Amino acid sequence: MTTTTELSELTGDYVLDSAHTRIGFVAGAAMVTKVRGQFDEFEGSAHLDGDDPSQSSAQLTIQAKSIQTRNQRRDDHLRSKVFLDVDNRPTISFISIGVEQVDETNFKGTGDLTIRGVTKQVTVDFELTGTENDPQGRFRVGFHGKATINRKDWGVSWGRGLVSEKVTLEFDVAAIRQP
């Protein structure tokens, strides 16, 4: 994958390539290890403005029931009322409200993150990891992003001492520019 030298080349509307995108998280567990997981069902889009990155925007909708940690019992517990409450709050969403360019390849995307019906502002640090034309001739762009949140801010307070309050959200994004 090659990184473009001109941000203006990125301008356009994009959709997430769900087959090559990972929306994940890491949380401390039992105070001795970390649990890693991801969401398998999501969709998202973005408008990138390479000439004025502050005019860029993105949105992401995750199906909360699609959480996977490679442990069925834990996944069922995470879907329950004490964590994600997927029966009553089936989606997690992020809608950007601002983008700030830090340097040539790094950006801060601020937006409204809604979990369990609670919306809080979050800033995600993103790095442009590359661009390429795929074998079908479609232009692709890649980003890696990360943000740390406190799950209690969204009403997830179960597991005192067993599960870390801090959760790191991870985004490995591949997006395809639309014609």
Short mmCIF file of N, CA and C in Angstrom, two decimals:
data_model
loop_
_atom_site.label_atom_id
_atom_site.label_comp_id
_atom_site.label_asym_id
_atom_site.label_seq_id
_atom_site.Cartn_x
_atom_site.Cartn_y
_atom_site.Cartn_z
N MET A 1 0.85 -1.16 0.00
CA MET A 1 0.00 0.00 0.00
C MET A 1 0.90 1.23 0.00
N THR A 2 0.59 2.19 -0.82
CA THR A 2 1.38 3.41 -0.86
C THR A 2 0.59 4.56 -0.27
N THR A 3 1.28 5.45 0.38
CA THR A 3 0.63 6.61 0.95
C THR A 3 0.73 7.75 -0.04
N THR A 4 -0.39 8.38 -0.30
CA THR A 4 -0.40 9.51 -1.21
C THR A 4 0.31 10.69 -0.55
N THR A 5 0.96 11.50 -1.34
CA THR A 5 1.64 12.66 -0.78
C THR A 5 0.74 13.88 -0.79
N GLU A 6 -0.30 13.87 -1.58
CA GLU A 6 -1.21 15.00 -1.67
C GLU A 6 -2.56 14.62 -1.07
N LEU A 7 -2.92 15.29 0.01
CA LEU A 7 -4.22 15.01 0.63
C LEU A 7 -5.37 15.31 -0.31
N SER A 8 -5.19 16.26 -1.21
CA SER A 8 -6.28 16.62 -2.12
C SER A 8 -6.71 15.43 -2.97
N GLU A 9 -5.81 14.46 -3.17
CA GLU A 9 -6.15 13.26 -3.94
C GLU A 9 -7.17 12.38 -3.22
N LEU A 10 -7.38 12.61 -1.93
CA LEU A 10 -8.30 11.79 -1.14
C LEU A 10 -9.73 12.28 -1.19
N THR A 11 -9.96 13.48 -1.67
CA THR A 11 -11.29 14.08 -1.63
C THR A 11 -12.32 13.18 -2.31
N GLY A 12 -13.43 12.96 -1.61
CA GLY A 12 -14.51 12.17 -2.16
C GLY A 12 -15.37 11.54 -1.07
N ASP A 13 -16.37 10.80 -1.52
CA ASP A 13 -17.27 10.09 -0.62
C ASP A 13 -16.87 8.62 -0.60
N TYR A 14 -16.86 8.03 0.59
CA TYR A 14 -16.38 6.67 0.80
C TYR A 14 -17.39 5.84 1.58
N VAL A 15 -17.33 4.53 1.40
CA VAL A 15 -18.05 3.58 2.25
C VAL A 15 -17.02 2.62 2.83
N LEU A 16 -17.30 2.15 4.04
CA LEU A 16 -16.40 1.18 4.66
C LEU A 16 -16.44 -0.13 3.91
N ASP A 17 -15.29 -0.74 3.76
CA ASP A 17 -15.17 -2.09 3.22
C ASP A 17 -15.18 -3.00 4.44
N SER A 18 -16.33 -3.56 4.76
CA SER A 18 -16.48 -4.34 6.00
C SER A 18 -15.61 -5.59 6.01
N ALA A 19 -15.24 -6.10 4.84
CA ALA A 19 -14.38 -7.28 4.78
C ALA A 19 -12.93 -6.97 5.16
N HIS A 20 -12.56 -5.70 5.10
CA HIS A 20 -11.19 -5.30 5.39
C HIS A 20 -11.10 -4.25 6.49
N THR A 21 -12.17 -4.09 7.24
CA THR A 21 -12.21 -3.14 8.35
C THR A 21 -12.43 -3.90 9.64
N ARG A 22 -11.76 -3.49 10.69
CA ARG A 22 -11.97 -4.08 12.02
C ARG A 22 -12.36 -2.97 12.98
N ILE A 23 -13.48 -3.16 13.66
CA ILE A 23 -13.92 -2.27 14.71
C ILE A 23 -13.78 -3.07 16.00
N GLY A 24 -12.80 -2.74 16.81
CA GLY A 24 -12.50 -3.57 17.97
C GLY A 24 -12.33 -2.79 19.25
N PHE A 25 -11.99 -3.53 20.30
CA PHE A 25 -11.79 -2.92 21.62
C PHE A 25 -10.86 -3.80 22.43
N VAL A 26 -10.28 -3.19 23.46
CA VAL A 26 -9.44 -3.89 24.43
C VAL A 26 -9.83 -3.37 25.80
N ALA A 27 -10.07 -4.30 26.73
CA ALA A 27 -10.40 -3.92 28.11
C ALA A 27 -9.66 -4.83 29.07
N GLY A 28 -9.24 -4.27 30.17
CA GLY A 28 -8.61 -5.08 31.20
C GLY A 28 -9.65 -5.97 31.85
N ALA A 29 -9.24 -7.19 32.23
CA ALA A 29 -10.14 -8.14 32.86
C ALA A 29 -9.44 -8.84 34.01
N ALA A 30 -10.18 -9.01 35.09
CA ALA A 30 -9.67 -9.71 36.28
C ALA A 30 -8.35 -9.12 36.75
N MET A 31 -8.09 -7.90 36.41
CA MET A 31 -6.91 -7.13 36.83
C MET A 31 -5.58 -7.79 36.48
N VAL A 32 -5.58 -8.84 35.64
CA VAL A 32 -4.32 -9.48 35.28
C VAL A 32 -4.15 -9.68 33.78
N THR A 33 -5.19 -9.47 33.02
CA THR A 33 -5.10 -9.74 31.58
C THR A 33 -5.96 -8.73 30.82
N LYS A 34 -5.97 -8.88 29.52
CA LYS A 34 -6.80 -8.02 28.68
C LYS A 34 -7.71 -8.89 27.82
N VAL A 35 -8.91 -8.40 27.61
CA VAL A 35 -9.84 -9.05 26.70
C VAL A 35 -9.90 -8.21 25.44
N ARG A 36 -9.73 -8.86 24.31
CA ARG A 36 -9.82 -8.20 23.02
C ARG A 36 -11.07 -8.70 22.32
N GLY A 37 -11.74 -7.80 21.66
CA GLY A 37 -12.93 -8.19 20.94
C GLY A 37 -13.16 -7.29 19.75
N GLN A 38 -14.24 -7.60 19.04
CA GLN A 38 -14.59 -6.80 17.87
C GLN A 38 -16.07 -6.94 17.60
N PHE A 39 -16.54 -6.09 16.72
CA PHE A 39 -17.92 -6.15 16.24
C PHE A 39 -17.86 -6.61 14.78
N ASP A 40 -18.68 -7.60 14.46
CA ASP A 40 -18.64 -8.17 13.12
C ASP A 40 -19.63 -7.56 12.14
N GLU A 41 -20.64 -6.83 12.64
CA GLU A 41 -21.65 -6.23 11.76
C GLU A 41 -21.68 -4.72 11.97
N PHE A 42 -21.36 -4.00 10.90
CA PHE A 42 -21.34 -2.54 10.97
C PHE A 42 -21.40 -1.99 9.55
N GLU A 43 -21.72 -0.73 9.47
CA GLU A 43 -21.64 -0.02 8.19
C GLU A 43 -21.26 1.42 8.48
N GLY A 44 -20.61 2.01 7.52
CA GLY A 44 -20.18 3.38 7.74
C GLY A 44 -19.85 4.06 6.43
N SER A 45 -19.76 5.37 6.52
CA SER A 45 -19.42 6.16 5.35
C SER A 45 -18.65 7.39 5.81
N ALA A 46 -18.00 8.02 4.86
CA ALA A 46 -17.22 9.22 5.16
C ALA A 46 -17.17 10.11 3.94
N HIS A 47 -17.04 11.38 4.21
CA HIS A 47 -16.70 12.35 3.17
C HIS A 47 -15.34 12.90 3.57
N LEU A 48 -14.35 12.71 2.71
CA LEU A 48 -13.02 13.24 2.97
C LEU A 48 -12.80 14.47 2.09
N ASP A 49 -12.33 15.54 2.71
CA ASP A 49 -11.99 16.76 1.99
C ASP A 49 -10.50 16.98 2.18
N GLY A 50 -9.71 16.57 1.19
CA GLY A 50 -8.27 16.67 1.27
C GLY A 50 -7.75 18.09 1.26
N ASP A 51 -8.49 19.01 0.66
CA ASP A 51 -8.07 20.41 0.64
C ASP A 51 -8.34 21.10 1.97
N ASP A 52 -9.38 20.67 2.66
CA ASP A 52 -9.76 21.25 3.96
C ASP A 52 -10.28 20.12 4.86
N PRO A 53 -9.36 19.36 5.49
CA PRO A 53 -9.79 18.22 6.30
C PRO A 53 -10.84 18.55 7.36
N SER A 54 -10.91 19.81 7.78
CA SER A 54 -11.92 20.18 8.79
C SER A 54 -13.34 20.03 8.23
N GLN A 55 -13.47 19.94 6.93
CA GLN A 55 -14.78 19.76 6.30
C GLN A 55 -15.11 18.28 6.06
N SER A 56 -14.25 17.39 6.51
CA SER A 56 -14.49 15.96 6.39
C SER A 56 -15.49 15.51 7.44
N SER A 57 -16.14 14.39 7.19
CA SER A 57 -17.12 13.85 8.15
C SER A 57 -17.18 12.34 8.01
N ALA A 58 -17.71 11.70 9.06
CA ALA A 58 -17.84 10.24 9.04
C ALA A 58 -18.99 9.82 9.93
N GLN A 59 -19.54 8.67 9.62
CA GLN A 59 -20.56 8.07 10.47
C GLN A 59 -20.37 6.56 10.48
N LEU A 60 -20.70 5.96 11.61
CA LEU A 60 -20.53 4.52 11.79
C LEU A 60 -21.71 4.01 12.60
N THR A 61 -22.32 2.91 12.16
CA THR A 61 -23.38 2.25 12.91
C THR A 61 -22.97 0.79 13.09
N ILE A 62 -22.96 0.36 14.35
CA ILE A 62 -22.53 -0.99 14.72
C ILE A 62 -23.74 -1.74 15.27
N GLN A 63 -23.91 -2.97 14.86
CA GLN A 63 -24.92 -3.84 15.46
C GLN A 63 -24.30 -4.43 16.73
N ALA A 64 -24.80 -3.98 17.89
CA ALA A 64 -24.22 -4.36 19.17
C ALA A 64 -24.21 -5.87 19.39
N LYS A 65 -25.22 -6.56 18.88
CA LYS A 65 -25.30 -8.01 19.07
C LYS A 65 -24.15 -8.75 18.40
N SER A 66 -23.43 -8.09 17.50
CA SER A 66 -22.36 -8.75 16.75
C SER A 66 -21.04 -8.79 17.50
N ILE A 67 -21.04 -8.41 18.79
CA ILE A 67 -19.82 -8.42 19.58
C ILE A 67 -19.24 -9.83 19.66
N GLN A 68 -17.92 -9.92 19.53
CA GLN A 68 -17.22 -11.21 19.55
C GLN A 68 -15.94 -11.08 20.36
N THR A 69 -15.77 -11.95 21.35
CA THR A 69 -14.53 -11.99 22.12
C THR A 69 -13.92 -13.39 22.13
N ARG A 70 -14.47 -14.29 21.32
CA ARG A 70 -14.02 -15.68 21.21
C ARG A 70 -14.39 -16.49 22.45
N ASN A 71 -15.42 -16.03 23.19
CA ASN A 71 -15.91 -16.77 24.34
C ASN A 71 -17.42 -16.55 24.39
N GLN A 72 -18.20 -17.56 24.02
CA GLN A 72 -19.65 -17.42 23.89
C GLN A 72 -20.31 -16.96 25.18
N ARG A 73 -19.90 -17.51 26.30
CA ARG A 73 -20.51 -17.12 27.59
C ARG A 73 -20.26 -15.64 27.87
N ARG A 74 -19.03 -15.19 27.65
CA ARG A 74 -18.71 -13.78 27.87
C ARG A 74 -19.47 -12.90 26.87
N ASP A 75 -19.54 -13.33 25.61
CA ASP A 75 -20.26 -12.55 24.59
C ASP A 75 -21.73 -12.40 24.96
N ASP A 76 -22.35 -13.47 25.43
CA ASP A 76 -23.75 -13.40 25.85
C ASP A 76 -23.92 -12.43 27.02
N HIS A 77 -22.96 -12.45 27.96
CA HIS A 77 -23.00 -11.53 29.09
C HIS A 77 -22.85 -10.08 28.62
N LEU A 78 -21.95 -9.85 27.66
CA LEU A 78 -21.75 -8.49 27.13
C LEU A 78 -22.99 -7.99 26.39
N ARG A 79 -23.78 -8.90 25.84
CA ARG A 79 -25.02 -8.51 25.14
C ARG A 79 -26.16 -8.23 26.12
N SER A 80 -26.03 -8.65 27.36
CA SER A 80 -27.12 -8.57 28.35
C SER A 80 -27.37 -7.13 28.81
N LYS A 81 -28.40 -6.96 29.64
CA LYS A 81 -28.79 -5.64 30.15
C LYS A 81 -27.69 -4.95 30.95
N VAL A 82 -26.84 -5.72 31.62
CA VAL A 82 -25.82 -5.08 32.45
C VAL A 82 -24.66 -4.49 31.65
N PHE A 83 -24.54 -4.88 30.38
CA PHE A 83 -23.50 -4.30 29.54
C PHE A 83 -24.15 -3.54 28.37
N LEU A 84 -24.26 -4.14 27.21
CA LEU A 84 -24.72 -3.42 26.02
C LEU A 84 -26.23 -3.36 25.87
N ASP A 85 -26.97 -4.23 26.55
CA ASP A 85 -28.44 -4.22 26.50
C ASP A 85 -28.94 -4.23 25.05
N VAL A 86 -28.46 -5.21 24.28
CA VAL A 86 -28.74 -5.25 22.84
C VAL A 86 -30.21 -5.43 22.51
N ASP A 87 -31.01 -6.01 23.41
CA ASP A 87 -32.44 -6.16 23.13
C ASP A 87 -33.16 -4.82 23.08
N ASN A 88 -32.71 -3.87 23.90
CA ASN A 88 -33.34 -2.56 23.95
C ASN A 88 -32.55 -1.48 23.21
N ARG A 89 -31.26 -1.68 23.05
CA ARG A 89 -30.37 -0.71 22.38
C ARG A 89 -29.52 -1.46 21.36
N PRO A 90 -30.10 -1.79 20.21
CA PRO A 90 -29.43 -2.69 19.26
C PRO A 90 -28.23 -2.09 18.52
N THR A 91 -28.08 -0.76 18.54
CA THR A 91 -26.96 -0.19 17.78
C THR A 91 -26.08 0.69 18.64
N ILE A 92 -24.84 0.79 18.21
CA ILE A 92 -23.86 1.72 18.73
C ILE A 92 -23.54 2.62 17.55
N SER A 93 -23.47 3.93 17.77
CA SER A 93 -23.20 4.80 16.62
C SER A 93 -22.15 5.86 16.96
N PHE A 94 -21.49 6.31 15.92
CA PHE A 94 -20.55 7.42 16.01
C PHE A 94 -20.85 8.34 14.83
N ILE A 95 -21.06 9.61 15.13
CA ILE A 95 -21.29 10.61 14.09
C ILE A 95 -20.32 11.75 14.35
N SER A 96 -19.45 12.00 13.39
CA SER A 96 -18.43 13.03 13.59
C SER A 96 -19.05 14.42 13.61
N ILE A 97 -18.39 15.29 14.39
CA ILE A 97 -18.81 16.69 14.43
C ILE A 97 -17.64 17.62 14.09
N GLY A 98 -16.44 17.03 13.93
CA GLY A 98 -15.29 17.84 13.57
C GLY A 98 -14.06 17.01 13.32
N VAL A 99 -13.21 17.50 12.43
CA VAL A 99 -11.95 16.84 12.13
C VAL A 99 -10.85 17.90 12.18
N GLU A 100 -9.76 17.55 12.84
CA GLU A 100 -8.61 18.45 12.94
C GLU A 100 -7.39 17.73 12.38
N GLN A 101 -6.69 18.39 11.49
CA GLN A 101 -5.45 17.83 10.95
C GLN A 101 -4.32 18.14 11.92
N VAL A 102 -3.56 17.10 12.34
CA VAL A 102 -2.46 17.27 13.26
C VAL A 102 -1.15 17.46 12.49
N ASP A 103 -0.93 16.61 11.49
CA ASP A 103 0.22 16.73 10.61
C ASP A 103 -0.14 16.05 9.29
N GLU A 104 0.83 15.70 8.46
CA GLU A 104 0.54 15.15 7.13
C GLU A 104 -0.34 13.92 7.14
N THR A 105 -0.18 13.06 8.14
CA THR A 105 -0.90 11.78 8.13
C THR A 105 -1.73 11.54 9.38
N ASN A 106 -1.76 12.48 10.32
CA ASN A 106 -2.49 12.28 11.57
C ASN A 106 -3.61 13.30 11.73
N PHE A 107 -4.74 12.81 12.25
CA PHE A 107 -5.95 13.61 12.39
C PHE A 107 -6.62 13.28 13.70
N LYS A 108 -7.44 14.19 14.19
CA LYS A 108 -8.29 13.95 15.35
C LYS A 108 -9.73 14.11 14.87
N GLY A 109 -10.50 13.05 15.02
CA GLY A 109 -11.91 13.08 14.65
C GLY A 109 -12.75 13.11 15.91
N THR A 110 -13.49 14.17 16.10
CA THR A 110 -14.35 14.30 17.27
C THR A 110 -15.78 14.04 16.85
N GLY A 111 -16.50 13.32 17.69
CA GLY A 111 -17.88 13.02 17.34
C GLY A 111 -18.69 12.54 18.51
N ASP A 112 -19.95 12.29 18.24
CA ASP A 112 -20.89 11.81 19.24
C ASP A 112 -20.95 10.29 19.18
N LEU A 113 -20.54 9.65 20.27
CA LEU A 113 -20.59 8.20 20.40
C LEU A 113 -21.80 7.85 21.25
N THR A 114 -22.70 7.03 20.69
CA THR A 114 -23.91 6.61 21.41
C THR A 114 -23.83 5.13 21.70
N ILE A 115 -23.88 4.80 23.00
CA ILE A 115 -23.88 3.43 23.49
C ILE A 115 -24.99 3.35 24.53
N ARG A 116 -25.86 2.33 24.42
CA ARG A 116 -26.95 2.15 25.39
C ARG A 116 -27.88 3.37 25.45
N GLY A 117 -27.98 4.10 24.35
CA GLY A 117 -28.84 5.27 24.32
C GLY A 117 -28.23 6.51 24.94
N VAL A 118 -27.00 6.43 25.40
CA VAL A 118 -26.30 7.56 26.01
C VAL A 118 -25.29 8.09 25.00
N THR A 119 -25.30 9.39 24.77
CA THR A 119 -24.41 10.01 23.80
C THR A 119 -23.40 10.89 24.52
N LYS A 120 -22.13 10.66 24.23
CA LYS A 120 -21.03 11.45 24.79
C LYS A 120 -20.07 11.77 23.65
N GLN A 121 -19.37 12.89 23.79
CA GLN A 121 -18.40 13.29 22.80
C GLN A 121 -17.08 12.55 23.02
N VAL A 122 -16.49 12.08 21.92
CA VAL A 122 -15.24 11.32 21.96
C VAL A 122 -14.34 11.84 20.84
N THR A 123 -13.04 11.88 21.11
CA THR A 123 -12.07 12.22 20.07
C THR A 123 -11.23 10.99 19.76
N VAL A 124 -11.18 10.65 18.48
CA VAL A 124 -10.43 9.49 18.01
C VAL A 124 -9.20 10.00 17.26
N ASP A 125 -8.04 9.50 17.65
CA ASP A 125 -6.81 9.82 16.93
C ASP A 125 -6.69 8.86 15.76
N PHE A 126 -6.59 9.43 14.54
CA PHE A 126 -6.50 8.63 13.33
C PHE A 126 -5.18 8.89 12.61
N GLU A 127 -4.64 7.83 12.04
CA GLU A 127 -3.46 7.94 11.19
C GLU A 127 -3.82 7.41 9.81
N LEU A 128 -3.51 8.18 8.78
CA LEU A 128 -3.65 7.72 7.41
C LEU A 128 -2.56 6.68 7.17
N THR A 129 -2.97 5.44 6.91
CA THR A 129 -1.99 4.36 6.76
C THR A 129 -1.66 4.06 5.30
N GLY A 130 -2.48 4.52 4.38
CA GLY A 130 -2.13 4.31 2.98
C GLY A 130 -3.29 4.45 2.03
N THR A 131 -2.96 4.42 0.76
CA THR A 131 -3.95 4.49 -0.31
C THR A 131 -3.52 3.53 -1.41
N GLU A 132 -4.47 3.08 -2.20
CA GLU A 132 -4.14 2.23 -3.33
C GLU A 132 -5.35 2.12 -4.25
N ASN A 133 -5.08 1.71 -5.46
CA ASN A 133 -6.13 1.29 -6.38
C ASN A 133 -6.17 -0.23 -6.31
N ASP A 134 -7.35 -0.79 -6.03
CA ASP A 134 -7.45 -2.25 -5.92
C ASP A 134 -7.52 -2.87 -7.32
N PRO A 135 -7.50 -4.21 -7.40
CA PRO A 135 -7.51 -4.87 -8.71
C PRO A 135 -8.72 -4.51 -9.58
N GLN A 136 -9.82 -4.08 -8.95
CA GLN A 136 -11.01 -3.67 -9.71
C GLN A 136 -10.95 -2.19 -10.11
N GLY A 137 -9.85 -1.53 -9.78
CA GLY A 137 -9.68 -0.13 -10.15
C GLY A 137 -10.32 0.86 -9.19
N ARG A 138 -10.81 0.38 -8.04
CA ARG A 138 -11.44 1.27 -7.06
C ARG A 138 -10.35 1.87 -6.16
N PHE A 139 -10.49 3.15 -5.86
CA PHE A 139 -9.54 3.83 -4.99
C PHE A 139 -9.89 3.55 -3.54
N ARG A 140 -8.89 3.11 -2.78
CA ARG A 140 -9.08 2.77 -1.37
C ARG A 140 -8.17 3.62 -0.50
N VAL A 141 -8.64 3.87 0.70
CA VAL A 141 -7.85 4.60 1.68
C VAL A 141 -7.91 3.81 3.00
N GLY A 142 -6.81 3.83 3.75
CA GLY A 142 -6.76 3.13 5.02
C GLY A 142 -6.41 4.06 6.16
N PHE A 143 -7.03 3.84 7.29
CA PHE A 143 -6.76 4.61 8.51
C PHE A 143 -6.68 3.65 9.69
N HIS A 144 -5.88 4.01 10.66
CA HIS A 144 -5.88 3.32 11.95
C HIS A 144 -6.24 4.36 13.00
N GLY A 145 -7.20 4.02 13.86
CA GLY A 145 -7.62 4.96 14.88
C GLY A 145 -7.73 4.32 16.24
N LYS A 146 -7.68 5.18 17.28
CA LYS A 146 -7.74 4.68 18.65
C LYS A 146 -8.28 5.78 19.56
N ALA A 147 -9.08 5.37 20.53
CA ALA A 147 -9.58 6.27 21.57
C ALA A 147 -9.81 5.45 22.83
N THR A 148 -9.59 6.05 23.97
CA THR A 148 -9.86 5.38 25.24
C THR A 148 -11.05 6.07 25.89
N ILE A 149 -12.02 5.25 26.30
CA ILE A 149 -13.22 5.78 26.94
C ILE A 149 -13.38 5.13 28.31
N ASN A 150 -14.23 5.73 29.14
CA ASN A 150 -14.62 5.13 30.41
C ASN A 150 -16.02 4.58 30.22
N ARG A 151 -16.18 3.27 30.31
CA ARG A 151 -17.47 2.63 30.05
C ARG A 151 -18.56 3.12 30.99
N LYS A 152 -18.20 3.58 32.18
CA LYS A 152 -19.19 4.08 33.14
C LYS A 152 -19.91 5.33 32.61
N ASP A 153 -19.23 6.09 31.75
CA ASP A 153 -19.85 7.28 31.16
C ASP A 153 -21.07 6.93 30.33
N TRP A 154 -21.17 5.68 29.89
CA TRP A 154 -22.31 5.21 29.08
C TRP A 154 -23.22 4.29 29.88
N GLY A 155 -23.09 4.32 31.20
CA GLY A 155 -23.98 3.54 32.05
C GLY A 155 -23.64 2.07 32.19
N VAL A 156 -22.42 1.71 31.83
CA VAL A 156 -21.99 0.32 31.96
C VAL A 156 -21.13 0.24 33.23
N SER A 157 -21.77 -0.11 34.35
CA SER A 157 -21.06 -0.07 35.62
C SER A 157 -20.89 -1.43 36.27
N TRP A 158 -21.35 -2.50 35.64
CA TRP A 158 -21.21 -3.84 36.19
C TRP A 158 -19.74 -4.25 36.23
N GLY A 159 -19.38 -5.11 37.18
CA GLY A 159 -18.07 -5.73 37.18
C GLY A 159 -17.00 -4.96 37.91
N ARG A 160 -17.40 -4.23 38.92
CA ARG A 160 -16.44 -3.45 39.70
C ARG A 160 -15.26 -4.32 40.12
N GLY A 161 -14.07 -3.92 39.71
CA GLY A 161 -12.86 -4.66 40.05
C GLY A 161 -12.58 -5.84 39.13
N LEU A 162 -13.59 -6.33 38.41
CA LEU A 162 -13.38 -7.47 37.52
C LEU A 162 -13.09 -7.02 36.10
N VAL A 163 -13.66 -5.89 35.72
CA VAL A 163 -13.50 -5.37 34.37
C VAL A 163 -13.04 -3.93 34.47
N SER A 164 -12.00 -3.58 33.75
CA SER A 164 -11.50 -2.21 33.78
C SER A 164 -12.57 -1.22 33.33
N GLU A 165 -12.57 -0.07 33.95
CA GLU A 165 -13.48 0.99 33.51
C GLU A 165 -13.02 1.57 32.18
N LYS A 166 -11.72 1.53 31.92
CA LYS A 166 -11.16 2.08 30.69
C LYS A 166 -11.22 1.03 29.58
N VAL A 167 -11.73 1.44 28.44
CA VAL A 167 -11.82 0.57 27.27
C VAL A 167 -11.18 1.33 26.11
N THR A 168 -10.27 0.66 25.42
CA THR A 168 -9.64 1.27 24.25
C THR A 168 -10.38 0.80 23.01
N LEU A 169 -10.90 1.74 22.25
CA LEU A 169 -11.56 1.45 20.99
C LEU A 169 -10.51 1.48 19.89
N GLU A 170 -10.57 0.51 18.98
CA GLU A 170 -9.59 0.41 17.90
C GLU A 170 -10.32 0.35 16.56
N PHE A 171 -9.81 1.12 15.61
CA PHE A 171 -10.41 1.17 14.28
C PHE A 171 -9.32 0.94 13.24
N ASP A 172 -9.42 -0.15 12.52
CA ASP A 172 -8.57 -0.39 11.36
C ASP A 172 -9.51 -0.34 10.17
N VAL A 173 -9.44 0.76 9.45
CA VAL A 173 -10.46 1.10 8.46
C VAL A 173 -9.91 1.02 7.05
N ALA A 174 -10.67 0.34 6.20
CA ALA A 174 -10.45 0.38 4.75
C ALA A 174 -11.73 0.93 4.15
N ALA A 175 -11.59 1.97 3.36
CA ALA A 175 -12.78 2.61 2.76
C ALA A 175 -12.57 2.73 1.26
N ILE A 176 -13.67 2.59 0.53
CA ILE A 176 -13.65 2.62 -0.93
C ILE A 176 -14.34 3.90 -1.41
N ARG A 177 -13.62 4.66 -2.25
CA ARG A 177 -14.22 5.88 -2.79
C ARG A 177 -15.33 5.53 -3.75
N GLN A 178 -16.44 6.23 -3.64
CA GLN A 178 -17.59 6.01 -4.50
C GLN A 178 -17.46 6.85 -5.77
N PRO A 179 -18.00 6.31 -6.89
CA PRO A 179 -17.90 7.05 -8.15
C PRO A 179 -18.69 8.35 -8.11
#
